[in-house]
Tab-separated table of C-alpha atoms in Angstrom:
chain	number	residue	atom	x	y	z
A	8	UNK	CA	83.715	61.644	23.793
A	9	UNK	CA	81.875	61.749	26.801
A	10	UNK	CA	83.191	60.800	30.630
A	11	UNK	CA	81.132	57.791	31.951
A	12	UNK	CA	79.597	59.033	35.322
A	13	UNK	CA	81.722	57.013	37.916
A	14	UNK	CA	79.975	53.913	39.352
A	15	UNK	CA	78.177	53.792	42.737
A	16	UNK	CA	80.326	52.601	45.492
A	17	UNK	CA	79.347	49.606	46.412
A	18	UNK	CA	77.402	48.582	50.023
A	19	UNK	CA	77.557	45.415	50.297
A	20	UNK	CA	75.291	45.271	53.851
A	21	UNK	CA	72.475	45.400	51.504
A	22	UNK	CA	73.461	42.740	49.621
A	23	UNK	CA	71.306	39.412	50.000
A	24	UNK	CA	72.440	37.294	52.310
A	25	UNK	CA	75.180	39.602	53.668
A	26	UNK	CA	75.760	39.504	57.220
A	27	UNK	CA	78.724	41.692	58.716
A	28	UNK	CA	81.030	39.918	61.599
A	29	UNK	CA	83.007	41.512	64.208
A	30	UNK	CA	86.242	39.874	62.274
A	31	UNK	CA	84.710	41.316	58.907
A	32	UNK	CA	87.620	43.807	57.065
A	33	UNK	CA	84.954	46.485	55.906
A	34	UNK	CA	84.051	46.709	59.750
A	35	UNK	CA	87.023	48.221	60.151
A	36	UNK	CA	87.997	45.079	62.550
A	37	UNK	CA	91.412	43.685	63.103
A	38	UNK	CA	91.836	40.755	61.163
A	39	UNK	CA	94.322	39.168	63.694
A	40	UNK	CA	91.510	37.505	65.756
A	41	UNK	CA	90.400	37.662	69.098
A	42	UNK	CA	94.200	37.964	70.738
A	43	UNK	CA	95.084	40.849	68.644
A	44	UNK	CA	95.223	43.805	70.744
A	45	UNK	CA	92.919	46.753	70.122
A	46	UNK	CA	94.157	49.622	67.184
A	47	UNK	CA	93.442	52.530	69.829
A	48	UNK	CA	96.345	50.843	71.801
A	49	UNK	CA	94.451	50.229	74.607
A	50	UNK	CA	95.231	48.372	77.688
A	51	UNK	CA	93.887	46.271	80.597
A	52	UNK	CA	93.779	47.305	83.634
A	53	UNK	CA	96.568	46.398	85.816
A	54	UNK	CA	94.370	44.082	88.301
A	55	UNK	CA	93.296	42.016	85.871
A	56	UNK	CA	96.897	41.706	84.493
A	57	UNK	CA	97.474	40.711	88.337
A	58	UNK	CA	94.961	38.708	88.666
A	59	UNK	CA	95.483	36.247	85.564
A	60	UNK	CA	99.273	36.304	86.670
A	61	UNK	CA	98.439	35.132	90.312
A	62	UNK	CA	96.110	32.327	88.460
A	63	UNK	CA	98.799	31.324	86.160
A	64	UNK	CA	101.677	31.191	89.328
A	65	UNK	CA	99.440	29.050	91.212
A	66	UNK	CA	98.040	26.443	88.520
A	67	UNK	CA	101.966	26.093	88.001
A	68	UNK	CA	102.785	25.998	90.806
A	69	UNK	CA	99.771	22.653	91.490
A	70	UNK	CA	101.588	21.063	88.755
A	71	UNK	CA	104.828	20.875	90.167
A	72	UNK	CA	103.303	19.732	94.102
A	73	UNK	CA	101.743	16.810	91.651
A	74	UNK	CA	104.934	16.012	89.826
A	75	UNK	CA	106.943	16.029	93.095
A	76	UNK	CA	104.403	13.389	94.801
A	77	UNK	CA	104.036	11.536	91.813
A	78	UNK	CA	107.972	10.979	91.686
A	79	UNK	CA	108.666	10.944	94.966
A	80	UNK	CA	105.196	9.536	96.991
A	81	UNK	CA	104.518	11.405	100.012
A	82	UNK	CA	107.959	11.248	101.456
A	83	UNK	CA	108.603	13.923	98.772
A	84	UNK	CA	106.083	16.442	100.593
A	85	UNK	CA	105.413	17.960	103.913
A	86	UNK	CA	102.396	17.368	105.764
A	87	UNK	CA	101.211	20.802	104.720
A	88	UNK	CA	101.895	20.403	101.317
A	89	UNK	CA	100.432	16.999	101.336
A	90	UNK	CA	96.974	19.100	102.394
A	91	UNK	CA	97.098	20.770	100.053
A	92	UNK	CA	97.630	18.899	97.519
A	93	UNK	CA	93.990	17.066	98.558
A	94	UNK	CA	92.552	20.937	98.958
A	95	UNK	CA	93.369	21.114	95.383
A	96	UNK	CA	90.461	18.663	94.383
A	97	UNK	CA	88.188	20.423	97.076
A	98	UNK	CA	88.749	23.864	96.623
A	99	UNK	CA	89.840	23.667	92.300
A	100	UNK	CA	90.300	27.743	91.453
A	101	UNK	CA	92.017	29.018	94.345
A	102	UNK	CA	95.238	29.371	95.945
A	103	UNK	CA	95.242	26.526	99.247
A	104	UNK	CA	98.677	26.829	100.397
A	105	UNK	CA	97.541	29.238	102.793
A	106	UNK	CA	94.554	27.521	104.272
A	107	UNK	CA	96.347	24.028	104.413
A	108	UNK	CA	99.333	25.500	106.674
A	109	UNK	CA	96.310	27.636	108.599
A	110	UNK	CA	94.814	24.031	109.603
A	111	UNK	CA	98.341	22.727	110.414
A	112	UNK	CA	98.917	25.629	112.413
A	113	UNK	CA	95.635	25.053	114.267
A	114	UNK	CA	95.774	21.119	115.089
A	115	UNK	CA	99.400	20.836	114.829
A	116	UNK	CA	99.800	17.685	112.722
A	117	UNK	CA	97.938	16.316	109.458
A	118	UNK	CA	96.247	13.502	111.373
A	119	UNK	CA	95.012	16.223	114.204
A	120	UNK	CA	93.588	18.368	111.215
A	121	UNK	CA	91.634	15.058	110.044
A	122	UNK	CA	90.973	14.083	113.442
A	123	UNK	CA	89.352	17.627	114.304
A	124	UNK	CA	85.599	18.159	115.000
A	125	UNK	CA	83.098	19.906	111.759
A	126	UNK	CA	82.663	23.046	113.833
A	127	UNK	CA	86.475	23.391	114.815
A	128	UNK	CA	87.403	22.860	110.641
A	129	UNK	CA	84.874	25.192	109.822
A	130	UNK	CA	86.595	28.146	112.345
A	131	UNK	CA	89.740	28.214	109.687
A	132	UNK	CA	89.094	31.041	107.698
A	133	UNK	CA	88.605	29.161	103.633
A	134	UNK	CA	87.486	26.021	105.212
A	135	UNK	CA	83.001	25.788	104.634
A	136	UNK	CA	81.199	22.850	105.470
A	137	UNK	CA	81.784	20.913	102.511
A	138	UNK	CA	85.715	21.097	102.510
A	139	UNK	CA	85.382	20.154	106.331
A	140	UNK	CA	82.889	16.991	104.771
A	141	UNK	CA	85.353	16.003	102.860
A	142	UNK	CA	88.273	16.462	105.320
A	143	UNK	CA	86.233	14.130	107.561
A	144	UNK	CA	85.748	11.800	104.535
A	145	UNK	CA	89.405	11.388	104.422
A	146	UNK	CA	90.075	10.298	107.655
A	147	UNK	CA	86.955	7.695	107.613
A	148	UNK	CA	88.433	6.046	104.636
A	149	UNK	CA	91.836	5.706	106.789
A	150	UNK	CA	90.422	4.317	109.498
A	151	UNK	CA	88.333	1.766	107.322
A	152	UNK	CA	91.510	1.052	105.707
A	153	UNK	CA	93.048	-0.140	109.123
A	154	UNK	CA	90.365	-1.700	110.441
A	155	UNK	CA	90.599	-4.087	107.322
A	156	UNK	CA	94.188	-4.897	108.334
A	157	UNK	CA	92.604	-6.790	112.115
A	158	UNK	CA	89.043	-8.036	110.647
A	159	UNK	CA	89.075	-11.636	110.573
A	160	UNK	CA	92.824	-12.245	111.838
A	161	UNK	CA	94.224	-12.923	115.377
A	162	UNK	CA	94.241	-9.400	116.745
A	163	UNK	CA	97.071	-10.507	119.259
A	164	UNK	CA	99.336	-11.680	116.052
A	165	UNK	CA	98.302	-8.300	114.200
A	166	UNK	CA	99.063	-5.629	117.352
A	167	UNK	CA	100.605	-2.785	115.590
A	168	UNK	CA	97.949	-2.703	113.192
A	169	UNK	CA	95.321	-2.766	116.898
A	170	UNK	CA	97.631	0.281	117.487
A	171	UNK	CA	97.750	2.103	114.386
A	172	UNK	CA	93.426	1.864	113.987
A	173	UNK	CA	93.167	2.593	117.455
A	174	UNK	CA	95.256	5.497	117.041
A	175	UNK	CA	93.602	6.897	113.656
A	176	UNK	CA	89.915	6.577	115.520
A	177	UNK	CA	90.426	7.622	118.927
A	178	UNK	CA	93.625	9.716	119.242
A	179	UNK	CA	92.285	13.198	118.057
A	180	UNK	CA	88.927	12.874	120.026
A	181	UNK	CA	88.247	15.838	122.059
A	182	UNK	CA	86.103	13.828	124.339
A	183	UNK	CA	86.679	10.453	126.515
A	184	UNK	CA	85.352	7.491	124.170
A	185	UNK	CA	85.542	4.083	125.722
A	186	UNK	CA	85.443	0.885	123.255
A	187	UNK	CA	85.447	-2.402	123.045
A	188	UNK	CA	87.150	-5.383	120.974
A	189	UNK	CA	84.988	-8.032	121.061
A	190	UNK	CA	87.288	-11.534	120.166
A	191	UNK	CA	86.545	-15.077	119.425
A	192	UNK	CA	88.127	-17.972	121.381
A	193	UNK	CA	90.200	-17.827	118.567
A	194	UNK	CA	90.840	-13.898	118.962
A	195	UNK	CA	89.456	-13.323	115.869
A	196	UNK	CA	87.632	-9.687	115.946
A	197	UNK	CA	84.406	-10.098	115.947
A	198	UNK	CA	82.958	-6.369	116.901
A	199	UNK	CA	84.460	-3.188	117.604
A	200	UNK	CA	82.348	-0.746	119.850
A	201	UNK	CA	81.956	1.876	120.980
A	202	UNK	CA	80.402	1.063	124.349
A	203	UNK	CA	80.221	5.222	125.909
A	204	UNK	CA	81.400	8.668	125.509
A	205	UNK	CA	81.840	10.999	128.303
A	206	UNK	CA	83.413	14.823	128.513
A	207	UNK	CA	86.895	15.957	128.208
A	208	UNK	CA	88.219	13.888	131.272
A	209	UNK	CA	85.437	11.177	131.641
A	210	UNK	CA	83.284	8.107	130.237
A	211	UNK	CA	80.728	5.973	132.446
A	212	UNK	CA	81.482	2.582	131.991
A	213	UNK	CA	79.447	0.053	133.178
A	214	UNK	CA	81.261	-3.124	133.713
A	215	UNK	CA	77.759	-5.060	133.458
A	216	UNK	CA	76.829	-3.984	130.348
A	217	UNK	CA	80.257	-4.211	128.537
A	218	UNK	CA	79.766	-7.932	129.904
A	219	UNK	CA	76.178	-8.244	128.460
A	220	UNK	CA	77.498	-7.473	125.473
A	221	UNK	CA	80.297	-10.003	125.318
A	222	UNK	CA	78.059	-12.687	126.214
A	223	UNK	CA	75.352	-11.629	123.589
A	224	UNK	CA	78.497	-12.080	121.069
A	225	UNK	CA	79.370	-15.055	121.942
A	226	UNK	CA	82.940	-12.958	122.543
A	227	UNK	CA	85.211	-15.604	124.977
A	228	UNK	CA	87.856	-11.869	124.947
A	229	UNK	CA	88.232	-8.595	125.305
A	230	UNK	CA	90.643	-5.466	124.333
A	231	UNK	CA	89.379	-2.718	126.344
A	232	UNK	CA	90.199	0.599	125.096
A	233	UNK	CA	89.799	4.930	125.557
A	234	UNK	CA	91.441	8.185	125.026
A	235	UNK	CA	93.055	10.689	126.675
A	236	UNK	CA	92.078	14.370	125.397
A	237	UNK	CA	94.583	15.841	127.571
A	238	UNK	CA	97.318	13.744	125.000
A	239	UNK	CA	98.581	12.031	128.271
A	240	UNK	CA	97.744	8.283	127.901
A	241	UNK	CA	99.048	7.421	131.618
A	242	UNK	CA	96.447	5.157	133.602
A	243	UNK	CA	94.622	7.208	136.049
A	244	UNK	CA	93.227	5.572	139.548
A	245	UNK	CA	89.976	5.591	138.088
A	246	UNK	CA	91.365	3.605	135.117
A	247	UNK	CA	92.870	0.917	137.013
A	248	UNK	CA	90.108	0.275	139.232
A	249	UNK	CA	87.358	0.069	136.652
A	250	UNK	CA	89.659	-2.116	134.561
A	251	UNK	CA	89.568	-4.346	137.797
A	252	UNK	CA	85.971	-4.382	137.573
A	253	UNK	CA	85.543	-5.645	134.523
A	254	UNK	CA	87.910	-8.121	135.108
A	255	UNK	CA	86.490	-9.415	138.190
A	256	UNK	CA	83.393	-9.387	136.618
A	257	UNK	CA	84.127	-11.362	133.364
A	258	UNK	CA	86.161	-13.882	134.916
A	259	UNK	CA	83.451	-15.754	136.553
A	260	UNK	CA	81.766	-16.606	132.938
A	261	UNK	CA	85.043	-17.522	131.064
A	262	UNK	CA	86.023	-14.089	129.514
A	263	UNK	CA	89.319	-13.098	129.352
A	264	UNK	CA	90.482	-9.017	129.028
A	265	UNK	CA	93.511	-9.244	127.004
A	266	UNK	CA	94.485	-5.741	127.538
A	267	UNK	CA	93.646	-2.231	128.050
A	268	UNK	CA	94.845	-0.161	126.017
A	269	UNK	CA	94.921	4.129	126.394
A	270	UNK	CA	95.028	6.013	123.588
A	271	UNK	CA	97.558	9.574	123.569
A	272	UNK	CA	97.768	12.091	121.165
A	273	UNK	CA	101.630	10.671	120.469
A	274	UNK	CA	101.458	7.229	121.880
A	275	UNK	CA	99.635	4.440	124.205
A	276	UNK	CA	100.036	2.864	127.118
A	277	UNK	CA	99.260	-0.769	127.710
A	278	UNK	CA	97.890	-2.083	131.306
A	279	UNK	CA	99.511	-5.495	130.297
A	280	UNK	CA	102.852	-3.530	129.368
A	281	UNK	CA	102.553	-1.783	132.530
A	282	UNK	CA	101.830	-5.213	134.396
A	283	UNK	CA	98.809	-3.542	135.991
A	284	UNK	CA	96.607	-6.742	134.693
């Protein structure tokens, strides 16, 4: 009997319908999906191998800074650390250990880095204008935060938190900023202002006008109050005698100054503390 001829091999690409995929068998793909690794045995580079490896150390390495200051609240961290851990929300696929102990390194301390100027954050190399934006973000919300703690209360019952706020606003100024806490006759806060800012060792006050302003309030009290860029918050001559100014000049229309209060890069001094008023 006679052999059949063999049938045509089938080709199935020009079957209706058919559509070859890269995981398709007769494509001669491998069928272990996309992590398989290539049948010619290739490799990837070894940067890329580095690079992913870097990523992976570092996202690890955010989860255990988290962990730690979820456990342990900031006491757990150092101030560097605690930078970075907010860098980590600002700056989300890249390695911030290094710029948040560059910024220490620059202002010495976390409030001096929050403190700082835009242009002086934006000198840190990693640090654009939107990290410093958010930086100085930061450090408005803290200050809001303690000026909530003396609005509407006796400031005189509430002076550490005077301190504290006056600290946060003023202490990391680089220039002289004079201010004023306007009180009630029940020395209840009624305005905090800034009433002149000067250069590195100056402000022009104007005893008058600081007066004006108190009347215009109906304020019955004052906290006088400025920095020292230098960090130093001891009185200078010019200190005292403008402070005796304004004294001499509010007394006559039943305004008291409370205090005056100088603001140091560690610390404060207090004319009343000092017995100079």
């Amino acid at each position: 009997m006679a052999k059949r001829p063999a049938p045509p091999s089938a080709d199935l690409s020009k079957t209706p319908g058919f559509q070859a995929g890269e995981g398709d068998l007769f494509n001669g793909a491998d069928e272990r999906g996309f992590f398989a690794e290539s049948r010619s045995g290739a490799k990837r580079p070894a940067a890329m191998v580095e690079q992913e490896t870097d990523a992976a150390h570092y996202h690890g390495h955010r989860d255990r800074l988290r962990a730690r200051y979820r456990d342990g609240g900031d006491a757990a961290l150092a101030d560097y650390e605690l930078l970075e851990l907010l860098l980590f929300r600002l700056i989300p696929r890249r390695d911030t250990k290094p710029i948040a102990k560059a910024l220490i390194a620059r202002f010495g301390t976390l409030g001096g880095v929050l403190g700082a100027p835009l242009p002086l954050l934006q000198e840190v190399k990693g640090v654009g204008e939107t990290v410093a934006l958010d930086l100085k973000l930061v450090a408005s919300v803290s200050q809001r935060m303690l000026k909530s703690e003396i609005r509407n209360k006796q400031v005189l019952g509430s002076w550490s938190s005077v301190i504290d706020y006056c600290h946060a606003a003023m202490a990391h100024e680089t220039r002289e900023q004079f201010r004023v806490l306007f009180l009630d006759k029940r020395n209840v806060l009624i305005a905090d202002e800034v009433q002149g800012q000067g250069t590195v060792d100056h402000t022009p006050v104007y005893p008058r006008e600081v007066v004006r302003r108190a009347l215009e309030l109906s304020s019955t009290a004052l906290i006088l109050i400025h920095n020292h860029p230098s960090g130093d918050p001891t009185p200078s001559r010019a200190d005292i005698e403008m402070t005796k100014t304004i004294i001499d000049t509010a007394k006559p229309l039943g305004i008291t100054v409370h205090d005056h209060i100088i603001i140091g890069k560690d610390g404060h001094a207090s004319f009343k503390g000092l017995r100079l008023i």
